[in-house]
């Protein structure tokens, strides 16, 4: 049973369950217990499974570990502590593992010094085992296993399959999963979940599971992920401690200028950096988050150039070397760094010491991410997390204002656990086969104990077994051989051949190999530059993007080469930073939709009492509604003006429940556009736009271009569409299941080619490493292109193919919610209105200019926004 616990234990009761020396050490170093510690000390000492949700700086790590340390010191005092692993600590980051090692090593030494006075008590040991651990250290660890093993999901999967080290895991009593919110929503977490079920089966007993996370919702879903399932499919017992909001938030959305449209670029930049500099000067340490790596470098460069900063400001992101990142982390911890600027790499729980203030440039796209990033400030217990989001356009202003309001109201975005991932399943079946001969039903039962596989059908399980056993002879011509043997009469399977162990050890994991893709002209003679592979997966034939300051049209790809042609007269459909920027969460999109509805209804109601005009003073009631959000004074005027302009021009503000579809033209390029104001986030818009574009393209026999963002999407066509064309398309797509249509369309796209390679390599269909040879990513991709045709000829539901479609539809796109939206439109619960405009309405401007330039540079985009806005104002004034 999963239950919430609202009231903790007293400090006295909590400390009473601890070993005397551990308790003495704790009270000597800490004045009082934090909120999560008042629950966990006693519950963990009773071997209860527990999930703790608490912010950074709340003593979360110590809350998970102190009772475990107490138990180990009790064992040491009784002389029963042997050189075996009793506790496994898992985190998603190697850097975090090193942090934990350092943060626990000192307490262990100090407690041991207190406990061993006048005795020969054995010392509780700790060690880190990751992919970076040297071979010499691994050998030493095998001879002298630590009592606490600090590791990653991938290393744990290797250790439980290791013939020798697995023997050292027989006494495991505790597993601690840190940063559980960074694992439960992806395939690395799925991998870990199966490893834990295999570990429990291998050692013959379950263990106490402790999950630690900062910002996650829903907590009962996270708890189910943590503890897994009993034989009857019900979740194992777990107590949830929700201390997520024990740290106070002090947040604000800031508009650097009153008028975001006509203020010169230089003034906006000057004001923005002036605000950042003021925050840096007032704080001992500041952490700045941007949404892209290029943005991070640009902010550091400008701060140094404008204000004379030097070594006291540094960048931290994934493209920098590990040494550079570690140096920045150490400087932050020691207080030597005045300011660090990061993309996403510092938002996890790496110990960076005490941060006074967090600044976010542009929208972080989700409430959870905003809380997580701002929560890095105020590291000490009972301190306030202070943060600002500085926004540079009106859409971001509305988005971030609503986002911070939702954070203050304790509304988080929900996460989803990937269910029935057949590629990760393939890895673990191979891993299981290495350890022993398995009865099929017994193996199926162990796997179903993992929450992500609790509803795995026996048919999918057996299809995976048959694939791995080499049943499909046709694949041998593609050098895909069986990894296991399967005896149908005996209903059992096991490993096939001596090479399977090294194949498993060298190829496991959920993170795919990705490298830069070389871009050539369509004749293949001239090298133009390179793009990230993730960016390539977003491209469809005909998409326009910028590279080296020039525009190119994507034609096709082969292996790790991308072929393009010049596109001098067009505008980009994919911005250069698109693959880096995280998508708007569905829950936040819903909150923004509600706000749009409330404000627009209030303005319409007010306009009935008096004339609504561009220069009308903000009514007190509407001003109070906007001021109730955590915004500065500039933001109030900007938000109100934005809604008034939209209502005066289009007579309607699009919301979640009333979609606006606008037939118009791009005044700059003359392109025929249909703009769908569909405020559902990029993943749903990606799915919905494809369905609509496919239908229109097929019915009218024309090429249809698509450009999507979080607030909607636009399609461009050779000839202008009529209102009847749109209405016919909407009726058609709401009357049938969109999945078959999407399947046929996606099959030839880059996203299918690349994702199939990822799934195939995770499924051991493509071996990245074999006999000491690492297969280049380009060769992997060529193999994948050949294999996809082979498996399609075998079975349309072949496990690797089925998983590729599942991953695209559920993790890249959001087909389940798109289907729900289409049903809602069909039933009339969600309405849509089609209008025709000579120029795009104000709420369309961000979509029209989306691909024009990098949002941090702004200049080209800003000029076009001014041009569009002037035309809108002219039109409004002419209609009076």
mmCIF file of C-alpha atoms in Angstrom, residues 51-357:
data_model
loop_
_atom_site.group_PDB
_atom_site.id
_atom_site.type_symbol
_atom_site.label_atom_id
_atom_site.label_comp_id
_atom_site.label_asym_id
_atom_site.label_seq_id
_atom_site.Cartn_x
_atom_site.Cartn_y
_atom_site.Cartn_z
ATOM 1 C CA UNK A 51 9.965 8.295 -0.848
ATOM 2 C CA UNK A 52 11.166 11.732 0.243
ATOM 3 C CA UNK A 53 10.364 14.810 -1.841
ATOM 4 C CA UNK A 54 12.244 17.818 -0.483
ATOM 5 C CA UNK A 55 14.092 20.837 -1.911
ATOM 6 C CA UNK A 56 17.852 21.263 -2.212
ATOM 7 C CA UNK A 57 19.422 22.221 1.113
ATOM 8 C CA UNK A 58 16.806 20.416 3.227
ATOM 9 C CA UNK A 59 19.160 17.716 4.506
ATOM 10 C CA UNK A 60 17.634 15.230 2.077
ATOM 11 C CA UNK A 61 20.765 13.126 1.577
ATOM 12 C CA UNK A 62 21.430 12.837 5.291
ATOM 13 C CA UNK A 63 17.773 11.991 5.853
ATOM 14 C CA UNK A 64 18.176 8.967 3.603
ATOM 15 C CA UNK A 65 21.531 7.844 4.943
ATOM 16 C CA UNK A 66 21.793 8.477 8.686
ATOM 17 C CA UNK A 67 19.734 5.457 9.806
ATOM 18 C CA UNK A 68 21.644 3.273 7.360
ATOM 19 C CA UNK A 69 24.938 4.495 8.827
ATOM 20 C CA UNK A 70 23.529 3.824 12.278
ATOM 21 C CA UNK A 71 22.668 0.239 11.337
ATOM 22 C CA UNK A 72 26.131 -0.333 9.866
ATOM 23 C CA UNK A 73 27.866 1.044 12.983
ATOM 24 C CA UNK A 74 25.673 -1.194 15.135
ATOM 25 C CA UNK A 75 26.821 -4.148 13.059
ATOM 26 C CA UNK A 76 30.444 -3.022 13.389
ATOM 27 C CA UNK A 77 30.100 -2.721 17.170
ATOM 28 C CA UNK A 78 28.590 -6.224 17.339
ATOM 29 C CA UNK A 79 31.419 -7.605 15.177
ATOM 30 C CA UNK A 80 29.003 -8.724 12.424
ATOM 31 C CA UNK A 81 30.025 -6.210 9.748
ATOM 32 C CA UNK A 82 31.787 -8.079 6.969
ATOM 33 C CA UNK A 83 33.477 -6.935 3.765
ATOM 34 C CA UNK A 84 30.277 -6.986 1.730
ATOM 35 C CA UNK A 85 27.889 -4.442 0.284
ATOM 36 C CA UNK A 86 24.970 -3.579 2.581
ATOM 37 C CA UNK A 87 23.814 -0.358 0.907
ATOM 38 C CA UNK A 88 23.730 0.692 -2.740
ATOM 39 C CA UNK A 89 23.383 4.378 -3.534
ATOM 40 C CA UNK A 90 22.365 5.186 -7.122
ATOM 41 C CA UNK A 91 22.301 8.583 -8.783
ATOM 42 C CA UNK A 92 21.961 9.627 -12.427
ATOM 43 C CA UNK A 93 25.152 11.693 -12.438
ATOM 44 C CA UNK A 94 28.735 10.587 -11.949
ATOM 45 C CA UNK A 95 29.530 14.035 -10.554
ATOM 46 C CA UNK A 96 26.757 13.613 -7.989
ATOM 47 C CA UNK A 97 28.198 10.244 -7.033
ATOM 48 C CA UNK A 98 31.548 11.877 -6.318
ATOM 49 C CA UNK A 99 29.761 14.519 -4.232
ATOM 50 C CA UNK A 100 28.063 11.855 -2.126
ATOM 51 C CA UNK A 101 31.314 10.007 -1.648
ATOM 52 C CA UNK A 102 33.010 13.172 -0.371
ATOM 53 C CA UNK A 103 30.040 14.190 1.787
ATOM 54 C CA UNK A 104 29.785 10.757 3.437
ATOM 55 C CA UNK A 105 33.496 9.979 3.774
ATOM 56 C CA UNK A 106 34.093 12.724 6.326
ATOM 57 C CA UNK A 107 31.100 11.782 8.558
ATOM 58 C CA UNK A 108 32.187 8.128 8.419
ATOM 59 C CA UNK A 109 35.711 9.017 9.517
ATOM 60 C CA UNK A 110 34.480 11.279 12.326
ATOM 61 C CA UNK A 111 31.916 8.746 13.620
ATOM 62 C CA UNK A 112 34.512 5.967 13.432
ATOM 63 C CA UNK A 113 36.960 8.085 15.432
ATOM 64 C CA UNK A 114 34.300 8.503 18.148
ATOM 65 C CA UNK A 115 33.114 4.879 18.028
ATOM 66 C CA UNK A 116 36.503 3.146 18.032
ATOM 67 C CA UNK A 117 37.969 4.796 21.123
ATOM 68 C CA UNK A 118 39.401 2.025 23.248
ATOM 69 C CA UNK A 119 38.099 -0.658 20.881
ATOM 70 C CA UNK A 120 39.031 -2.387 17.660
ATOM 71 C CA UNK A 121 35.715 -1.741 15.937
ATOM 72 C CA UNK A 122 35.821 -2.244 12.161
ATOM 73 C CA UNK A 123 35.313 0.823 10.000
ATOM 74 C CA UNK A 124 32.264 1.326 7.784
ATOM 75 C CA UNK A 125 33.574 1.707 4.235
ATOM 76 C CA UNK A 126 32.366 3.502 1.132
ATOM 77 C CA UNK A 127 33.489 3.445 -2.514
ATOM 78 C CA UNK A 128 32.392 4.796 -5.897
ATOM 79 C CA UNK A 129 31.958 2.521 -8.911
ATOM 80 C CA UNK A 130 31.139 4.190 -12.247
ATOM 81 C CA UNK A 131 32.396 3.964 -15.812
ATOM 82 C CA UNK A 132 35.241 6.313 -14.794
ATOM 83 C CA UNK A 133 36.542 4.011 -12.026
ATOM 84 C CA UNK A 134 40.084 2.817 -12.942
ATOM 85 C CA UNK A 135 40.644 -0.930 -13.410
ATOM 86 C CA UNK A 136 43.057 -1.013 -10.471
ATOM 87 C CA UNK A 137 40.382 0.429 -8.166
ATOM 88 C CA UNK A 138 37.787 -2.047 -9.487
ATOM 89 C CA UNK A 139 40.112 -4.956 -8.698
ATOM 90 C CA UNK A 140 40.714 -3.592 -5.194
ATOM 91 C CA UNK A 141 36.948 -3.213 -4.716
ATOM 92 C CA UNK A 142 36.467 -6.864 -5.618
ATOM 93 C CA UNK A 143 39.016 -7.918 -2.995
ATOM 94 C CA UNK A 144 37.656 -5.495 -0.382
ATOM 95 C CA UNK A 145 34.047 -4.602 -1.208
ATOM 96 C CA UNK A 146 32.711 -1.416 0.412
ATOM 97 C CA UNK A 147 29.775 -1.488 2.811
ATOM 98 C CA UNK A 148 28.241 1.440 0.914
ATOM 99 C CA UNK A 149 28.529 1.255 -2.864
ATOM 100 C CA UNK A 150 27.967 4.522 -4.732
ATOM 101 C CA UNK A 151 27.133 3.908 -8.387
ATOM 102 C CA UNK A 152 25.099 4.709 -11.517
ATOM 103 C CA UNK A 153 22.247 2.723 -13.139
ATOM 104 C CA UNK A 154 24.573 1.433 -15.872
ATOM 105 C CA UNK A 155 27.310 0.278 -13.491
ATOM 106 C CA UNK A 156 24.747 -1.478 -11.285
ATOM 107 C CA UNK A 157 23.491 -3.437 -14.309
ATOM 108 C CA UNK A 158 27.059 -4.618 -14.913
ATOM 109 C CA UNK A 159 27.706 -5.506 -11.261
ATOM 110 C CA UNK A 160 24.615 -7.706 -10.860
ATOM 111 C CA UNK A 161 25.722 -9.661 -13.937
ATOM 112 C CA UNK A 162 29.343 -9.914 -12.802
ATOM 113 C CA UNK A 163 30.071 -13.497 -11.751
ATOM 114 C CA UNK A 164 32.417 -12.485 -8.945
ATOM 115 C CA UNK A 165 31.105 -9.135 -7.713
ATOM 116 C CA UNK A 166 27.478 -10.279 -7.597
ATOM 117 C CA UNK A 167 28.510 -12.571 -4.714
ATOM 118 C CA UNK A 168 29.438 -9.458 -2.725
ATOM 119 C CA UNK A 169 25.869 -8.146 -3.052
ATOM 120 C CA UNK A 170 24.164 -11.009 -1.183
ATOM 121 C CA UNK A 171 23.743 -8.945 1.991
ATOM 122 C CA UNK A 172 22.300 -5.791 0.432
ATOM 123 C CA UNK A 173 19.687 -4.379 2.810
ATOM 124 C CA UNK A 174 19.219 -0.867 1.448
ATOM 125 C CA UNK A 175 19.032 0.825 -1.939
ATOM 126 C CA UNK A 176 18.990 4.624 -2.035
ATOM 127 C CA UNK A 177 17.963 6.301 -5.312
ATOM 128 C CA UNK A 178 18.841 9.990 -5.404
ATOM 129 C CA UNK A 179 17.445 12.578 -7.844
ATOM 130 C CA UNK A 180 14.661 10.098 -8.545
ATOM 131 C CA UNK A 181 12.831 12.736 -10.595
ATOM 132 C CA UNK A 182 15.667 12.570 -13.148
ATOM 133 C CA UNK A 183 15.319 8.796 -13.539
ATOM 134 C CA UNK A 184 11.647 7.901 -13.216
ATOM 135 C CA UNK A 185 10.676 9.688 -16.442
ATOM 136 C CA UNK A 186 13.185 8.118 -18.856
ATOM 137 C CA UNK A 187 14.743 4.859 -20.019
ATOM 138 C CA UNK A 188 17.722 5.111 -17.678
ATOM 139 C CA UNK A 189 15.216 4.879 -14.862
ATOM 140 C CA UNK A 190 13.463 1.957 -16.546
ATOM 141 C CA UNK A 191 16.861 0.231 -16.795
ATOM 142 C CA UNK A 192 17.488 0.786 -13.076
ATOM 143 C CA UNK A 193 14.045 -0.494 -12.113
ATOM 144 C CA UNK A 194 14.685 -3.826 -13.851
ATOM 145 C CA UNK A 195 18.158 -4.068 -12.283
ATOM 146 C CA UNK A 196 16.618 -3.759 -8.822
ATOM 147 C CA UNK A 197 14.129 -6.557 -9.502
ATOM 148 C CA UNK A 198 16.934 -8.749 -10.805
ATOM 149 C CA UNK A 199 19.019 -7.930 -7.726
ATOM 150 C CA UNK A 200 16.170 -8.896 -5.364
ATOM 151 C CA UNK A 201 15.659 -12.158 -7.265
ATOM 152 C CA UNK A 202 19.390 -12.896 -7.274
ATOM 153 C CA UNK A 203 19.956 -12.372 -3.534
ATOM 154 C CA UNK A 204 16.692 -14.053 -2.547
ATOM 155 C CA UNK A 205 15.246 -11.214 -0.476
ATOM 156 C CA UNK A 206 13.923 -7.710 -0.933
ATOM 157 C CA UNK A 207 15.597 -4.615 0.500
ATOM 158 C CA UNK A 208 14.579 -1.285 1.932
ATOM 159 C CA UNK A 209 14.148 1.270 -0.837
ATOM 160 C CA UNK A 210 14.722 4.955 -0.163
ATOM 161 C CA UNK A 211 13.904 7.433 -2.935
ATOM 162 C CA UNK A 212 15.087 11.036 -2.725
ATOM 163 C CA UNK A 213 13.836 13.736 -5.088
ATOM 164 C CA UNK A 214 13.430 17.490 -5.223
ATOM 165 C CA UNK A 215 10.526 18.317 -7.505
ATOM 166 C CA UNK A 216 8.266 15.594 -8.806
ATOM 167 C CA UNK A 217 4.572 15.017 -9.318
ATOM 168 C CA UNK A 218 2.528 12.871 -8.960
ATOM 169 C CA UNK A 219 4.291 11.432 -5.929
ATOM 170 C CA UNK A 220 2.294 8.210 -5.860
ATOM 171 C CA UNK A 221 3.501 7.449 -9.404
ATOM 172 C CA UNK A 222 7.094 8.051 -8.275
ATOM 173 C CA UNK A 223 6.498 5.773 -5.295
ATOM 174 C CA UNK A 224 5.207 2.992 -7.549
ATOM 175 C CA UNK A 225 8.303 3.384 -9.680
ATOM 176 C CA UNK A 226 10.554 3.203 -6.593
ATOM 177 C CA UNK A 227 9.126 0.112 -4.924
ATOM 178 C CA UNK A 228 7.831 -1.936 -7.856
ATOM 179 C CA UNK A 229 5.068 -4.523 -7.613
ATOM 180 C CA UNK A 230 4.149 -7.633 -5.671
ATOM 181 C CA UNK A 231 3.277 -10.901 -7.421
ATOM 182 C CA UNK A 232 -0.414 -9.862 -7.559
ATOM 183 C CA UNK A 233 0.462 -6.645 -9.428
ATOM 184 C CA UNK A 234 -0.236 -4.370 -6.451
ATOM 185 C CA UNK A 235 2.521 -1.904 -5.469
ATOM 186 C CA UNK A 236 4.774 -2.847 -2.566
ATOM 187 C CA UNK A 237 4.319 -0.803 0.595
ATOM 188 C CA UNK A 238 5.745 2.697 0.547
ATOM 189 C CA UNK A 239 5.443 5.795 2.723
ATOM 190 C CA UNK A 240 5.568 9.163 0.968
ATOM 191 C CA UNK A 241 7.033 12.151 2.787
ATOM 192 C CA UNK A 242 6.100 15.307 0.916
ATOM 193 C CA UNK A 243 8.330 18.120 2.097
ATOM 194 C CA UNK A 244 8.554 19.585 -1.419
ATOM 195 C CA UNK A 245 7.488 23.014 -0.287
ATOM 196 C CA UNK A 246 9.411 23.270 2.977
ATOM 197 C CA UNK A 247 11.563 25.975 1.421
ATOM 198 C CA UNK A 248 9.905 29.345 0.795
ATOM 199 C CA UNK A 249 10.037 30.808 -2.692
ATOM 200 C CA UNK A 250 10.597 34.481 -3.479
ATOM 201 C CA UNK A 251 10.157 34.834 -7.235
ATOM 202 C CA UNK A 252 9.366 37.424 -9.858
ATOM 203 C CA UNK A 253 8.995 37.687 -13.634
ATOM 204 C CA UNK A 254 10.810 40.799 -14.861
ATOM 205 C CA UNK A 255 10.285 42.734 -18.075
ATOM 206 C CA UNK A 256 13.457 44.811 -18.603
ATOM 207 C CA UNK A 257 11.486 47.571 -20.370
ATOM 208 C CA UNK A 258 7.893 48.869 -20.416
ATOM 209 C CA UNK A 259 7.515 48.559 -24.180
ATOM 210 C CA UNK A 260 8.911 45.304 -25.570
ATOM 211 C CA UNK A 261 8.064 46.203 -29.165
ATOM 212 C CA UNK A 262 9.458 49.679 -29.839
ATOM 213 C CA UNK A 263 12.272 49.989 -27.338
ATOM 214 C CA UNK A 264 15.534 49.869 -29.363
ATOM 215 C CA UNK A 265 17.463 46.581 -29.188
ATOM 216 C CA UNK A 266 20.459 48.313 -27.632
ATOM 217 C CA UNK A 267 18.271 49.686 -24.817
ATOM 218 C CA UNK A 268 16.692 46.269 -24.139
ATOM 219 C CA UNK A 269 20.125 44.649 -24.029
ATOM 220 C CA UNK A 270 21.487 47.428 -21.813
ATOM 221 C CA UNK A 271 18.557 47.150 -19.391
ATOM 222 C CA UNK A 272 18.708 43.353 -19.319
ATOM 223 C CA UNK A 273 22.392 43.190 -18.504
ATOM 224 C CA UNK A 274 22.004 46.090 -16.080
ATOM 225 C CA UNK A 275 19.391 44.097 -14.114
ATOM 226 C CA UNK A 276 21.633 41.016 -14.134
ATOM 227 C CA UNK A 277 24.629 43.041 -12.979
ATOM 228 C CA UNK A 278 22.630 44.630 -10.125
ATOM 229 C CA UNK A 279 21.591 41.164 -8.934
ATOM 230 C CA UNK A 280 25.186 39.876 -9.125
ATOM 231 C CA UNK A 281 26.513 42.882 -7.171
ATOM 232 C CA UNK A 282 23.876 42.529 -4.420
ATOM 233 C CA UNK A 283 24.517 38.807 -3.971
ATOM 234 C CA UNK A 284 27.478 36.856 -2.682
ATOM 235 C CA UNK A 285 26.900 34.234 -5.355
ATOM 236 C CA UNK A 286 24.536 34.137 -8.321
ATOM 237 C CA UNK A 287 23.579 31.294 -10.628
ATOM 238 C CA UNK A 288 22.251 32.246 -14.074
ATOM 239 C CA UNK A 289 20.399 29.752 -16.268
ATOM 240 C CA UNK A 290 19.983 30.174 -20.010
ATOM 241 C CA UNK A 291 18.067 27.780 -22.279
ATOM 242 C CA UNK A 292 20.917 27.069 -24.714
ATOM 243 C CA UNK A 293 24.659 26.525 -24.539
ATOM 244 C CA UNK A 294 25.264 29.324 -27.047
ATOM 245 C CA UNK A 295 23.203 31.618 -24.821
ATOM 246 C CA UNK A 296 25.374 30.678 -21.834
ATOM 247 C CA UNK A 297 28.576 31.629 -23.660
ATOM 248 C CA UNK A 298 27.042 34.873 -24.907
ATOM 249 C CA UNK A 299 25.928 35.964 -21.425
ATOM 250 C CA UNK A 300 29.376 35.303 -19.928
ATOM 251 C CA UNK A 301 31.053 37.193 -22.778
ATOM 252 C CA UNK A 302 28.742 40.218 -22.432
ATOM 253 C CA UNK A 303 28.993 40.416 -18.635
ATOM 254 C CA UNK A 304 32.779 40.435 -18.852
ATOM 255 C CA UNK A 305 32.807 42.943 -21.700
ATOM 256 C CA UNK A 306 30.251 45.354 -20.225
ATOM 257 C CA UNK A 307 31.167 45.307 -16.533
ATOM 258 C CA UNK A 308 34.829 44.302 -16.417
ATOM 259 C CA UNK A 309 34.302 40.920 -14.738
ATOM 260 C CA UNK A 310 37.098 38.442 -15.217
ATOM 261 C CA UNK A 311 37.742 35.165 -13.398
ATOM 262 C CA UNK A 312 34.842 35.725 -10.974
ATOM 263 C CA UNK A 313 32.321 34.725 -13.675
ATOM 264 C CA UNK A 314 32.385 31.369 -15.502
ATOM 265 C CA UNK A 315 30.318 29.215 -17.873
ATOM 266 C CA UNK A 316 29.184 25.652 -17.113
ATOM 267 C CA UNK A 317 27.549 23.449 -19.767
ATOM 268 C CA UNK A 318 27.745 20.015 -21.360
ATOM 269 C CA UNK A 319 30.032 21.048 -24.236
ATOM 270 C CA UNK A 320 32.834 21.994 -21.844
ATOM 271 C CA UNK A 321 35.392 19.444 -20.690
ATOM 272 C CA UNK A 322 34.754 17.531 -17.480
ATOM 273 C CA UNK A 323 37.806 19.234 -15.930
ATOM 274 C CA UNK A 324 36.432 22.704 -16.722
ATOM 275 C CA UNK A 325 33.035 21.821 -15.240
ATOM 276 C CA UNK A 326 34.579 20.372 -12.061
ATOM 277 C CA UNK A 327 36.724 23.494 -11.653
ATOM 278 C CA UNK A 328 33.623 25.724 -11.819
ATOM 279 C CA UNK A 329 31.805 23.487 -9.308
ATOM 280 C CA UNK A 330 34.732 23.624 -6.860
ATOM 281 C CA UNK A 331 34.998 27.425 -7.197
ATOM 282 C CA UNK A 332 31.263 27.759 -6.471
ATOM 283 C CA UNK A 333 31.520 25.505 -3.406
ATOM 284 C CA UNK A 334 34.474 27.434 -2.008
ATOM 285 C CA UNK A 335 32.713 30.769 -2.563
ATOM 286 C CA UNK A 336 35.443 31.959 -4.944
ATOM 287 C CA UNK A 337 33.067 32.447 -7.860
ATOM 288 C CA UNK A 338 30.775 35.450 -7.939
ATOM 289 C CA UNK A 339 28.569 34.081 -10.699
ATOM 290 C CA UNK A 340 28.166 30.925 -12.776
ATOM 291 C CA UNK A 341 26.158 30.794 -16.006
ATOM 292 C CA UNK A 342 24.710 27.424 -17.051
ATOM 293 C CA UNK A 343 22.323 25.896 -19.605
ATOM 294 C CA UNK A 344 20.977 22.789 -17.828
ATOM 295 C CA UNK A 345 24.076 21.188 -16.332
ATOM 296 C CA UNK A 346 23.805 22.766 -12.864
ATOM 297 C CA UNK A 347 20.081 22.236 -12.277
ATOM 298 C CA UNK A 348 20.611 18.783 -10.754
ATOM 299 C CA UNK A 349 21.696 18.248 -7.168
ATOM 300 C CA UNK A 350 25.450 18.700 -7.626
ATOM 301 C CA UNK A 351 26.690 20.415 -4.464
ATOM 302 C CA UNK A 352 27.582 23.955 -5.495
ATOM 303 C CA UNK A 353 27.535 25.459 -2.022
ATOM 304 C CA UNK A 354 25.417 28.405 -1.007
ATOM 305 C CA UNK A 355 23.772 30.343 -3.861
ATOM 306 C CA UNK A 356 22.031 33.607 -2.948
ATOM 307 C CA UNK A 357 20.081 34.175 -6.111
#
